[in-house]
Tab-separated table of C-alpha atoms in Angstrom:
chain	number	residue	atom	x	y	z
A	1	UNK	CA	-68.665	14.320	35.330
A	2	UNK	CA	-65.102	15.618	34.973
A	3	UNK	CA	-62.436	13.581	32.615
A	4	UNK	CA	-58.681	14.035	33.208
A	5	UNK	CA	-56.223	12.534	30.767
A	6	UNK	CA	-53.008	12.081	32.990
A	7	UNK	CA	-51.393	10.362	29.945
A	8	UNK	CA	-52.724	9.589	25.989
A	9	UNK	CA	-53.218	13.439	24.859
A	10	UNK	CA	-50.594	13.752	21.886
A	11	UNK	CA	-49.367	10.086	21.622
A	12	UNK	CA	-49.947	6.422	20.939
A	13	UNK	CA	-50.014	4.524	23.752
A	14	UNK	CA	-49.721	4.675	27.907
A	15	UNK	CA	-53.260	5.561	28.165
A	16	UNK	CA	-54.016	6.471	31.935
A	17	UNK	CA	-57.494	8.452	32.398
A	18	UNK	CA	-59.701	9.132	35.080
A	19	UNK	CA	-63.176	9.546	35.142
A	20	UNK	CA	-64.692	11.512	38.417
A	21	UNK	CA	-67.907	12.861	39.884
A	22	UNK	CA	-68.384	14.290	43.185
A	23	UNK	CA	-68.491	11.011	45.346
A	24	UNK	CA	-66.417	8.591	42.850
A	25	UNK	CA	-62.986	8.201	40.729
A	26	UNK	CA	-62.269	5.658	38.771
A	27	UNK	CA	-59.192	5.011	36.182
A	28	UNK	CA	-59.648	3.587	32.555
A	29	UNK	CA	-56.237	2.096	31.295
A	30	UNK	CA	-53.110	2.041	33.275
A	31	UNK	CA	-50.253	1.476	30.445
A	32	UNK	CA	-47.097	2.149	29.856
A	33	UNK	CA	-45.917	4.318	27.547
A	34	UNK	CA	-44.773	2.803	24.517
A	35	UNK	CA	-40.540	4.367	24.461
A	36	UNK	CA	-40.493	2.123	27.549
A	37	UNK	CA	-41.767	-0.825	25.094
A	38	UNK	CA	-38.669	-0.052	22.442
A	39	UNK	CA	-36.008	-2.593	21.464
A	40	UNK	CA	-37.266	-4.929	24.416
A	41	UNK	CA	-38.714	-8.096	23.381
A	42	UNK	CA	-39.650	-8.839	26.790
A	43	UNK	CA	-40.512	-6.395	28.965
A	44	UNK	CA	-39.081	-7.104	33.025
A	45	UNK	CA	-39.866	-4.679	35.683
A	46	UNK	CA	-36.535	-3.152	35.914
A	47	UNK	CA	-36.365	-2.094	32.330
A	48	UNK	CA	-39.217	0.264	32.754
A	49	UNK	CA	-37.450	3.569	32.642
A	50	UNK	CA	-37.526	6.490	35.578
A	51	UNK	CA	-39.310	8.697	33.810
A	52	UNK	CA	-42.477	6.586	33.784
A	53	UNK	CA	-45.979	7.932	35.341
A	54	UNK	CA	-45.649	7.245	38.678
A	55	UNK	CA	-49.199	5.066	39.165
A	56	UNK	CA	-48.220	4.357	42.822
A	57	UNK	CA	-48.069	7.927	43.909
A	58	UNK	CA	-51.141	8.979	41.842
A	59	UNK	CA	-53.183	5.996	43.286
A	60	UNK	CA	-52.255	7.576	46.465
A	61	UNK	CA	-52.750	11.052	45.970
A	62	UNK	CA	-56.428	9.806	44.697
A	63	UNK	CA	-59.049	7.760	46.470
A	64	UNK	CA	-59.713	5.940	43.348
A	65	UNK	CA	-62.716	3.202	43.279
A	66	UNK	CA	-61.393	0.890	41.060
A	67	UNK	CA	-59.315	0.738	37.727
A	68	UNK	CA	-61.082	-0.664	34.437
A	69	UNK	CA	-59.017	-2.102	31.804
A	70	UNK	CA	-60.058	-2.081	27.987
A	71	UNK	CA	-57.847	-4.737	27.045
A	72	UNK	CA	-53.557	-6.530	28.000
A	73	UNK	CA	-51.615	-4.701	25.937
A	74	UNK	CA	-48.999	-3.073	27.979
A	75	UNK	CA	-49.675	0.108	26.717
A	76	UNK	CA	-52.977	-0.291	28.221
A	77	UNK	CA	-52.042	-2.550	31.630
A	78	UNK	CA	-48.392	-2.312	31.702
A	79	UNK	CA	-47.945	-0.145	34.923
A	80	UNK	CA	-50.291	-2.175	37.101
A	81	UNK	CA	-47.253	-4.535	37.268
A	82	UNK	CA	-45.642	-1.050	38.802
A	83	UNK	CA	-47.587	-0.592	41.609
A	84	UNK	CA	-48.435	-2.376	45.247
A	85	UNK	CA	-51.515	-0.940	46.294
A	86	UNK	CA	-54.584	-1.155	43.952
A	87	UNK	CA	-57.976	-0.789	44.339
A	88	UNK	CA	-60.627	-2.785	42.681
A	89	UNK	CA	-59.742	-3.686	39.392
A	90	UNK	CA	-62.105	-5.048	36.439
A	91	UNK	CA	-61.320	-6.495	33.403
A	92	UNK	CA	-62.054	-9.055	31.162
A	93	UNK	CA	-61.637	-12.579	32.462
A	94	UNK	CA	-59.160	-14.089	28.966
A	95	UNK	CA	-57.265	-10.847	29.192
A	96	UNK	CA	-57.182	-11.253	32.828
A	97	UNK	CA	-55.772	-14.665	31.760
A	98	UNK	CA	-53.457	-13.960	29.173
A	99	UNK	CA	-52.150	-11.072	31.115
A	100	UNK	CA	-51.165	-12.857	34.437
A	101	UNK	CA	-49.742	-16.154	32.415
A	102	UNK	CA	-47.513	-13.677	30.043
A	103	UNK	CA	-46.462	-11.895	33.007
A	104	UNK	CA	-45.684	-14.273	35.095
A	105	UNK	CA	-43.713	-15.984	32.101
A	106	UNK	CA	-41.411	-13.335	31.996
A	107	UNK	CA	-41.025	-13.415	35.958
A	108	UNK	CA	-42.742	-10.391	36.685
A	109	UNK	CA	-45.484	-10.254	39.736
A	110	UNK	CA	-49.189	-10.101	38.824
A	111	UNK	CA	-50.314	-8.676	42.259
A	112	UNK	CA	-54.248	-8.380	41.884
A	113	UNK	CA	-57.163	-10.712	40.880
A	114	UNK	CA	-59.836	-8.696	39.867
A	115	UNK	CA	-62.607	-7.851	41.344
A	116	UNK	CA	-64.752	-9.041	38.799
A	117	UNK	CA	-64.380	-9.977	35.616
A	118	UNK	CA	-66.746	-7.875	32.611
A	119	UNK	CA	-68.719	-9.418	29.970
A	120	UNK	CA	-70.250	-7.896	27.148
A	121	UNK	CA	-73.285	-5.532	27.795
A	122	UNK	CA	-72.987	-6.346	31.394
A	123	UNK	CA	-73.215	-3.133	33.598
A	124	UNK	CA	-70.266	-2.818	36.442
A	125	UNK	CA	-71.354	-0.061	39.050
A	126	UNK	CA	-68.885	1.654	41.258
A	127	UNK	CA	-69.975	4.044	43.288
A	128	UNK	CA	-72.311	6.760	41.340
A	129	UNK	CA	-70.784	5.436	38.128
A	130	UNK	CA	-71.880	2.876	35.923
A	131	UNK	CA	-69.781	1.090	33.048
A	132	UNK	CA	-70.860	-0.997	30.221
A	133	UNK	CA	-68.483	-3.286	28.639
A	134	UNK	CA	-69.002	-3.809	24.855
A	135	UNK	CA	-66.894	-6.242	22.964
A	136	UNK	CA	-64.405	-4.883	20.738
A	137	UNK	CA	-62.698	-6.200	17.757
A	138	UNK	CA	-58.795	-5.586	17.833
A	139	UNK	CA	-55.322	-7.295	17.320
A	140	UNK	CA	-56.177	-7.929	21.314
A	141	UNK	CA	-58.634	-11.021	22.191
A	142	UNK	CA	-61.164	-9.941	24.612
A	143	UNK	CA	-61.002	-6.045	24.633
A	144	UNK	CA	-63.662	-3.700	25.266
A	145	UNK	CA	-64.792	-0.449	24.705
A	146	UNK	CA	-66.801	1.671	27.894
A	147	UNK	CA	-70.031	3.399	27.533
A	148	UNK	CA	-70.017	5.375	31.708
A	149	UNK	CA	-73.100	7.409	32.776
A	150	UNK	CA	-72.537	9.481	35.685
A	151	UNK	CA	-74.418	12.511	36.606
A	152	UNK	CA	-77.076	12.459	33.707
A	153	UNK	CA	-74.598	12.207	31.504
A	154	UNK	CA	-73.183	9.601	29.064
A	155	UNK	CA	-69.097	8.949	27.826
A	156	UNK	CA	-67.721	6.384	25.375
A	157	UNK	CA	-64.641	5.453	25.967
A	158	UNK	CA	-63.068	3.545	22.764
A	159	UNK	CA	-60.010	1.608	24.169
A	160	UNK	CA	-58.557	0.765	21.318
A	161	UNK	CA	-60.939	-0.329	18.327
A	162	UNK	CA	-60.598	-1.442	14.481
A	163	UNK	CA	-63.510	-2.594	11.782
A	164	UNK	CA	-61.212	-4.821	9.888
A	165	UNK	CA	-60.940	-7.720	12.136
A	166	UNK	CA	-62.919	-11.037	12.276
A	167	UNK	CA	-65.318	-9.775	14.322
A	168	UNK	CA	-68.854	-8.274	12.914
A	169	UNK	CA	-68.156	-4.254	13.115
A	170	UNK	CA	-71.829	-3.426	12.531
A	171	UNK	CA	-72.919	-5.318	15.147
A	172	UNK	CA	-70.585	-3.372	17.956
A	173	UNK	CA	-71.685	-0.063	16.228
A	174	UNK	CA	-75.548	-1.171	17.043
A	175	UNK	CA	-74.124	-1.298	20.616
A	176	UNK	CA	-73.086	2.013	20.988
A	177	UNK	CA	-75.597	5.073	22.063
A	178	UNK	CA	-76.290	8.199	20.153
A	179	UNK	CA	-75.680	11.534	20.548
A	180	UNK	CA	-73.311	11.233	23.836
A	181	UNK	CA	-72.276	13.573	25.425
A	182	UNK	CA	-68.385	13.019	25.396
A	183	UNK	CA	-65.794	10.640	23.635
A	184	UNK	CA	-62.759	9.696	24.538
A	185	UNK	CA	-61.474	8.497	21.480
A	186	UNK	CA	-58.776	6.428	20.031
A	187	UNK	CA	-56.920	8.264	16.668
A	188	UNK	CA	-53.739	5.732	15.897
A	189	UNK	CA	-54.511	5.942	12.025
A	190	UNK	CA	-56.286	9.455	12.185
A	191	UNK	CA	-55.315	10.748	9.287
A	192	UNK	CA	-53.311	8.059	7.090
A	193	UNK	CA	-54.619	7.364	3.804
A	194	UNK	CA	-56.305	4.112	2.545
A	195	UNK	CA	-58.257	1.230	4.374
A	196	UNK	CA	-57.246	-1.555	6.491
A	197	UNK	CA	-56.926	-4.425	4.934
A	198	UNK	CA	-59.515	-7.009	6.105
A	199	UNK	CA	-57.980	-10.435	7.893
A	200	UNK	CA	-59.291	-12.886	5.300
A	201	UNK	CA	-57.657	-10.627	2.407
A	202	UNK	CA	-54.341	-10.694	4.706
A	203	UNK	CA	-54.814	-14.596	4.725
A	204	UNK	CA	-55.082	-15.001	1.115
A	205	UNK	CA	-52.202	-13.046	0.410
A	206	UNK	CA	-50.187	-15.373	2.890
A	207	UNK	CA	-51.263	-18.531	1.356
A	208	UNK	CA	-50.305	-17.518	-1.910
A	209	UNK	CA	-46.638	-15.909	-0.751
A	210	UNK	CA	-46.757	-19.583	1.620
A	211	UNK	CA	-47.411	-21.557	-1.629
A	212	UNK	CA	-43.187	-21.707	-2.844
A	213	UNK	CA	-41.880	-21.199	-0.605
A	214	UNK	CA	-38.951	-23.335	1.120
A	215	UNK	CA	-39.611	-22.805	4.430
A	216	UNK	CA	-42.141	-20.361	6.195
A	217	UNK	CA	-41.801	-17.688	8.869
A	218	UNK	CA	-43.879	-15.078	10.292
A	219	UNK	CA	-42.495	-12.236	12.278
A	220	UNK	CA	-45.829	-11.238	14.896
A	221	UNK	CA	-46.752	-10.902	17.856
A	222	UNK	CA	-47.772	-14.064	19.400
A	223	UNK	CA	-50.844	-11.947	21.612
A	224	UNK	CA	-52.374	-11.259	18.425
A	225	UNK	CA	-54.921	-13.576	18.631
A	226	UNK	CA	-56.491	-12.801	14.978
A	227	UNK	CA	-53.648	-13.013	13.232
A	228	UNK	CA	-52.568	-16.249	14.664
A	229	UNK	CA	-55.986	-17.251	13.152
A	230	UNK	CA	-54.919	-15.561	9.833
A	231	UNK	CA	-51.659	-17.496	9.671
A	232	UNK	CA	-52.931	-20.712	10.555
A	233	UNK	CA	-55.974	-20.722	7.781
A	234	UNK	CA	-53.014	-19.845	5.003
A	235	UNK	CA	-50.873	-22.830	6.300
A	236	UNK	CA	-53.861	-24.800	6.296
A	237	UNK	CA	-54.454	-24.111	2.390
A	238	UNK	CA	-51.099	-24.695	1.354
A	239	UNK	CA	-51.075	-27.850	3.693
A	240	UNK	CA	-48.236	-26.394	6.110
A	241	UNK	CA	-48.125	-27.309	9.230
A	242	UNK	CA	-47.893	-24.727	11.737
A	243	UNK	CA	-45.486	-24.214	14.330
A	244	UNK	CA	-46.051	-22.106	17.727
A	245	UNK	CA	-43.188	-21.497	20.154
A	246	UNK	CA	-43.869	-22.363	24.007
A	247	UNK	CA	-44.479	-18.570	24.444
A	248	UNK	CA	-47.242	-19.066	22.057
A	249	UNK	CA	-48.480	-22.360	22.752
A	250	UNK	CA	-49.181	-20.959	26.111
A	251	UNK	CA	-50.859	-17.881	24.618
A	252	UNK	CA	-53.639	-20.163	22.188
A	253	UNK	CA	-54.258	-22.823	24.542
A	254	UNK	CA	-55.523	-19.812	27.216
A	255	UNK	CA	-57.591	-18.939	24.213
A	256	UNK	CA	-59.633	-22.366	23.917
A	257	UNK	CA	-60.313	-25.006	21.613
A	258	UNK	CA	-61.684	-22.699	18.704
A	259	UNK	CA	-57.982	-20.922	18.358
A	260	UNK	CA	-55.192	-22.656	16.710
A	261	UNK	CA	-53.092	-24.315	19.019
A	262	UNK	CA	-51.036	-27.455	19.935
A	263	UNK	CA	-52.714	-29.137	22.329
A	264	UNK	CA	-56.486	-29.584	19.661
A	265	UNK	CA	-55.134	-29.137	16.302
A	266	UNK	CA	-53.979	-31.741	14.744
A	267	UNK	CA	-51.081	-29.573	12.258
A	268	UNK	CA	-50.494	-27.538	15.204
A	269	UNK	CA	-47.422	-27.919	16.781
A	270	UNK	CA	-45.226	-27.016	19.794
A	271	UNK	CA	-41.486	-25.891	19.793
A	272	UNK	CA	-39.126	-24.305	22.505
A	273	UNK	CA	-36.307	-21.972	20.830
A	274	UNK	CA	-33.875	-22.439	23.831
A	275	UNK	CA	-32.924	-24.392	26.388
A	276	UNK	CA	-35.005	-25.005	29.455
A	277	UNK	CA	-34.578	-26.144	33.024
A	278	UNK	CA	-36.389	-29.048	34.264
A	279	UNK	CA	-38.963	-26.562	35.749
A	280	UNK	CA	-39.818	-24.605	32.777
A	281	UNK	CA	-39.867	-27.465	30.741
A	282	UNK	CA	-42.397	-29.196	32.968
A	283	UNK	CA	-44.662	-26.180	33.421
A	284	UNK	CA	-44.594	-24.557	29.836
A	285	UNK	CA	-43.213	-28.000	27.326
A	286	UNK	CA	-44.412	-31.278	28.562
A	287	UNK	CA	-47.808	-30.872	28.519
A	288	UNK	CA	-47.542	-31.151	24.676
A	289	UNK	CA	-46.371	-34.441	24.638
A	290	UNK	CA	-46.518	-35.781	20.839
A	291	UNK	CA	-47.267	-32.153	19.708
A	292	UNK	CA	-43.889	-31.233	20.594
A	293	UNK	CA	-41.028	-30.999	18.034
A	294	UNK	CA	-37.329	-30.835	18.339
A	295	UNK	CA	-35.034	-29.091	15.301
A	296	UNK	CA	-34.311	-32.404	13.574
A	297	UNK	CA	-38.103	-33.391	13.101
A	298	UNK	CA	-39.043	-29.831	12.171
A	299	UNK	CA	-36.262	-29.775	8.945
A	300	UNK	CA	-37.913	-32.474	7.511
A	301	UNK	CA	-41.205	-30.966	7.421
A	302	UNK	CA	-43.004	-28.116	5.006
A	303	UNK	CA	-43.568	-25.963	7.875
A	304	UNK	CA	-45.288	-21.845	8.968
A	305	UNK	CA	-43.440	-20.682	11.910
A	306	UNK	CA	-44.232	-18.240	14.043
A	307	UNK	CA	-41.291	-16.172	15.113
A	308	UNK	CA	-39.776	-13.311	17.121
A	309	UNK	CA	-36.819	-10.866	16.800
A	310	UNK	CA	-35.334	-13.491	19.448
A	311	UNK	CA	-34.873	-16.481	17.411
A	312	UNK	CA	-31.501	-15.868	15.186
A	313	UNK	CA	-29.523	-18.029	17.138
A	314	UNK	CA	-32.818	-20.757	16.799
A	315	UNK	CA	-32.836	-20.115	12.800
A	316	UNK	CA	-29.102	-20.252	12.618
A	317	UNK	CA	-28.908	-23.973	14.357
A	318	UNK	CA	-32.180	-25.036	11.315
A	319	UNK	CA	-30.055	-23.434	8.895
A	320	UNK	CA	-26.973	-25.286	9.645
A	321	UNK	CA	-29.202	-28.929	10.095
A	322	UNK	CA	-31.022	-28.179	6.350
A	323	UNK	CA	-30.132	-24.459	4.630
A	324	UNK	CA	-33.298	-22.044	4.244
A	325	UNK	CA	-31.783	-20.458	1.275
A	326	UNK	CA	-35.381	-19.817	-0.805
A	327	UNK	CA	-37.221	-19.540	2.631
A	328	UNK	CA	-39.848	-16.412	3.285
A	329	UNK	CA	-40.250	-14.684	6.283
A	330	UNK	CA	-43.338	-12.827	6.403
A	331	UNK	CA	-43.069	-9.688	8.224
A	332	UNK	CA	-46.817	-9.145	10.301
A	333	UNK	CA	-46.463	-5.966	12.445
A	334	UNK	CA	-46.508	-2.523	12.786
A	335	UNK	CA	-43.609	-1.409	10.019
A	336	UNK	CA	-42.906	1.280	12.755
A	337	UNK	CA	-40.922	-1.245	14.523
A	338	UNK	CA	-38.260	-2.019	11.975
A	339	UNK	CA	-36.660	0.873	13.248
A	340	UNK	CA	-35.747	-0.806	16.641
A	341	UNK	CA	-31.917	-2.438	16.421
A	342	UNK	CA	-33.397	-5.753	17.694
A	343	UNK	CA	-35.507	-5.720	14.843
A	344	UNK	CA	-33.226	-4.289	12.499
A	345	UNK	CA	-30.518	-7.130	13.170
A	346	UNK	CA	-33.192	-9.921	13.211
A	347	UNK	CA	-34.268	-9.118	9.431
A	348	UNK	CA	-30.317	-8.146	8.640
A	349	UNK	CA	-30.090	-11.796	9.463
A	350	UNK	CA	-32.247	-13.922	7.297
A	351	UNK	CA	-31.681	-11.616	4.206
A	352	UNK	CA	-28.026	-12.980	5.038
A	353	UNK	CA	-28.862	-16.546	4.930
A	354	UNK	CA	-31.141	-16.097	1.706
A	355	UNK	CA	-34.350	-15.564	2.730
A	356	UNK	CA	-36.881	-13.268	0.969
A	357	UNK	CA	-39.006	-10.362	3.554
A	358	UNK	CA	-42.744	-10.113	2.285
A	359	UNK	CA	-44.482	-7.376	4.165
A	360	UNK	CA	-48.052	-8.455	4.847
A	361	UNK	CA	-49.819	-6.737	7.975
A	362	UNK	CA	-53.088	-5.128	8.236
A	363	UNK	CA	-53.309	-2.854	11.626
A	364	UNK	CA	-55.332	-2.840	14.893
A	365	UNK	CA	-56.223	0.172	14.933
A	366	UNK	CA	-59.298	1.555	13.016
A	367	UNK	CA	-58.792	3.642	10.040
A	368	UNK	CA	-60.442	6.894	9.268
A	369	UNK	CA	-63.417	5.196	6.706
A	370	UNK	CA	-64.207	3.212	10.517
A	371	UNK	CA	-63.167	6.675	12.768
A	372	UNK	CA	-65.698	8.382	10.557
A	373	UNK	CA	-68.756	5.641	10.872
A	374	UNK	CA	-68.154	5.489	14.521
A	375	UNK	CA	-68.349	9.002	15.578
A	376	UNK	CA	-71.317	9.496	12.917
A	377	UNK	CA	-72.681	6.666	14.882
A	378	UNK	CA	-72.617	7.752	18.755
A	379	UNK	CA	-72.807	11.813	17.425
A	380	UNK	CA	-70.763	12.770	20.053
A	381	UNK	CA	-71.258	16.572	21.451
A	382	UNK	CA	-67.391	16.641	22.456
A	383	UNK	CA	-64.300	14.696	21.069
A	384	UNK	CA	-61.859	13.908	23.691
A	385	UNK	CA	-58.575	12.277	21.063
A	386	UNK	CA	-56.023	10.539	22.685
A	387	UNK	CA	-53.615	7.164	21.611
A	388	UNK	CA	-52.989	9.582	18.521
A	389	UNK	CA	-50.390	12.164	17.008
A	390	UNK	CA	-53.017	13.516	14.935
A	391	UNK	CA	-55.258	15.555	16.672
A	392	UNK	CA	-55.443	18.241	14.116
A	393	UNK	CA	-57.417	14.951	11.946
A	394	UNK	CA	-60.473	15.505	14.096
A	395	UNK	CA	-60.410	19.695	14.289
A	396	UNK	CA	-59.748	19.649	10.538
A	397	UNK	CA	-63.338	16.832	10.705
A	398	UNK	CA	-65.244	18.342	12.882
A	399	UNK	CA	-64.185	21.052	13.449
A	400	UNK	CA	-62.543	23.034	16.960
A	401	UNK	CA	-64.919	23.710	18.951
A	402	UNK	CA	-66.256	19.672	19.203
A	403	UNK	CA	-62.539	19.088	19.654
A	404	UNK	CA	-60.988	18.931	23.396
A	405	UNK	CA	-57.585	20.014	23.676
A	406	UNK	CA	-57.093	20.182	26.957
A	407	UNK	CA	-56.303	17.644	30.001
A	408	UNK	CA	-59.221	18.409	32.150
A	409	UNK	CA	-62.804	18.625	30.581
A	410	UNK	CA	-65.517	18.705	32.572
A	411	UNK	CA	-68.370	16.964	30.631
């Protein structure tokens, strides 16, 4: 079995790697890299820069089976929206979901349907390869690691991974085989000190920040399907209501009845921070009907709303209707990001109109205490890093000879 990272050696993100054997290639991840993600909110196909891995010309170059993705971040999907001519793809069928409507949201063209979707601990075969999906807990819904066997031979592909989430980390470590032969590994927090804080700690802190307060905002990302959960237990407690823009409305109701959202919660509520045309208003507003809430209606309430580095001109027209002097906006993502201007301006912006930034995040990625029980775990013979800038973390670990380097390994 022979493993070639084209991208995901020496960086986080844009993860495109191909697993071969004699009569079969397939591709895990197809994502773009993350500098193409920076100071866009929305990512269109035009913004993605020149410079990006060309998947159309490698797709032809290759006579590639079929493409398996671990979860919809763009940095894991992001270039399929690139290219014309796939083969078989496989993913799972909510990330399929929330892919294609968040897509197709921001007009881009979703231009497969998979050929089947994967399920947890249910074997795909393609060709002399077989992949088994296991459930994975991250700040995506529905992602998955790989365990492939080609060849007599066994590789674990991580995706991306964490232990902190809501999801029972034990239980996906009892899924995962012993002494493999290769892993391709995910390092984001390889070597940062302390341990992720757990979702239910990050909810307690909210509520009590949430308690105070004037008003309420959280700056996240509405695909993080967790920490929606997160937000909306801490409104709950300090009887909030919350508030989801139509981006995220769409996002939770995809999810199903057990995630917060407008159309089955009852303080759940639905809010559009623009203008709309009849059509979008129809196909992304309506359906709310007396879940929906205008700016008037929302003053008057004690309200936790979810927001993006969009919404100044939004929180300027509520600050004009009823000031939000004494409000909080809770800052929930990757403190990375601050550095992006669109960012930057956003929290310029409500320190200008008097409201207090509380930094309370918890990240997706798993930190070393869960890198370490993971690898202990599966007992790998090689360690293939990648979605890191820390490779020297796992030579320093385990030392250089268990450590691949290079871009072609052949297991």
């Amino acid at each position: 079995m022979k493993i070639t990272v084209h991208r995901g050696m020496e960086q986080i993100g844009g993860n495109v790697i191909e697993i071969s054997t004699d009569k079969t290639k397939i591709l895990l991840d197809a994502g773009l890299e993350l500098e193409t993600l920076e100071d866009k909110e929305v990512i269109k196909t035009e913004d993605v820069a020149e410079t990006e891995l060309d998947l159309e010309k490698l797709l032809s170059e290759n006579d590639f089976s079929a493409i398996f993705i671990s979860h919809y971040h763009a940095d894991h999907v992001g270039l399929l929206s690139l290219a014309k001519n796939l083969p078989s793809v496989y993913m799972g069928k909510l990330a399929y979901d929330i892919f294609k409507a968040t897509e197709e949201y921001k007009n881009n063209i979703v231009n497969f349907i998979p050929a089947r979707y994967f399920y947890d601990g249910k074997p795909i075969v393609v060709g002399d390869i077989r992949v088994m999906p296991v459930f994975a807990d991250h700040s995506a819904c529905d992602a998955y690691s790989f365990i492939i066997e080609a060849e007599n031979k066994t590789v674990v592909y991580t995706g991306d991974f964490r232990g902190n989430g809501r999801k029972n980390f034990s239980s996906y470590l009892n899924k995962m085989p012993q002494n493999v032969d290769a892993v391709i590994c995910e390092g984001t927090n390889a070597g940062k000190d302390g341990v992720n804080l757990k979702e239910v700690e990050l909810e307690n802190k909210m509520a009590d920040v949430m308690e105070n307060a004037n008003q309420v905002f959280v700056l996240m990302s509405a695909l993080n399907i967790d920490r929606v959960v997160t937000v909306y237990k801490a409104a709950n407690k300090v009887k909030r209501i919350m508030l989801q823009d139509v981006y995220m409305s769409m996002v939770t109701d995809l999810c199903g009845n057990n995630i917060p959202n407008p159309r089955t919660f009852n303080n759940v509520y639905s809010f559009t921070s623009k203008g709309m045309d009849e059509e979008e208003y129809s196909k992304y507003f309506a359906c709310y009907g007396n879940k929906k809430m205008g700016e008037k209606l929302i003053a008057d309430k004690k309200f936790v709303m979810c927001v993006r580095s969009s919404f100044k001109n939004y929180l300027q027209k509520l600050n004009s209707i009823k000031p939000l002097s004494g409000s909080v906006l809770i800052y929930s993502m990757w403190d990375g990001y601050k550095k992006q201007k669109i960012i930057k301006d956003f929290l310029d912006f409500v320190q200008s109109i008097g409201m207090e930034i509380v930094d309370i995040h918890t990240s997706g990625h798993a930190d070393c205490n869960d890198l370490e029980r993971f690898l202990e775990k599966i007992n790998p013979e090689h360690i293939i890093p990648v979605h890191t800038v820390n490779t020297e973390w796992f030579v320093k670990k385990y030392g250089e000879e268990k450590v691949v380097r290079d871009k072609i390994f052949i297991v």
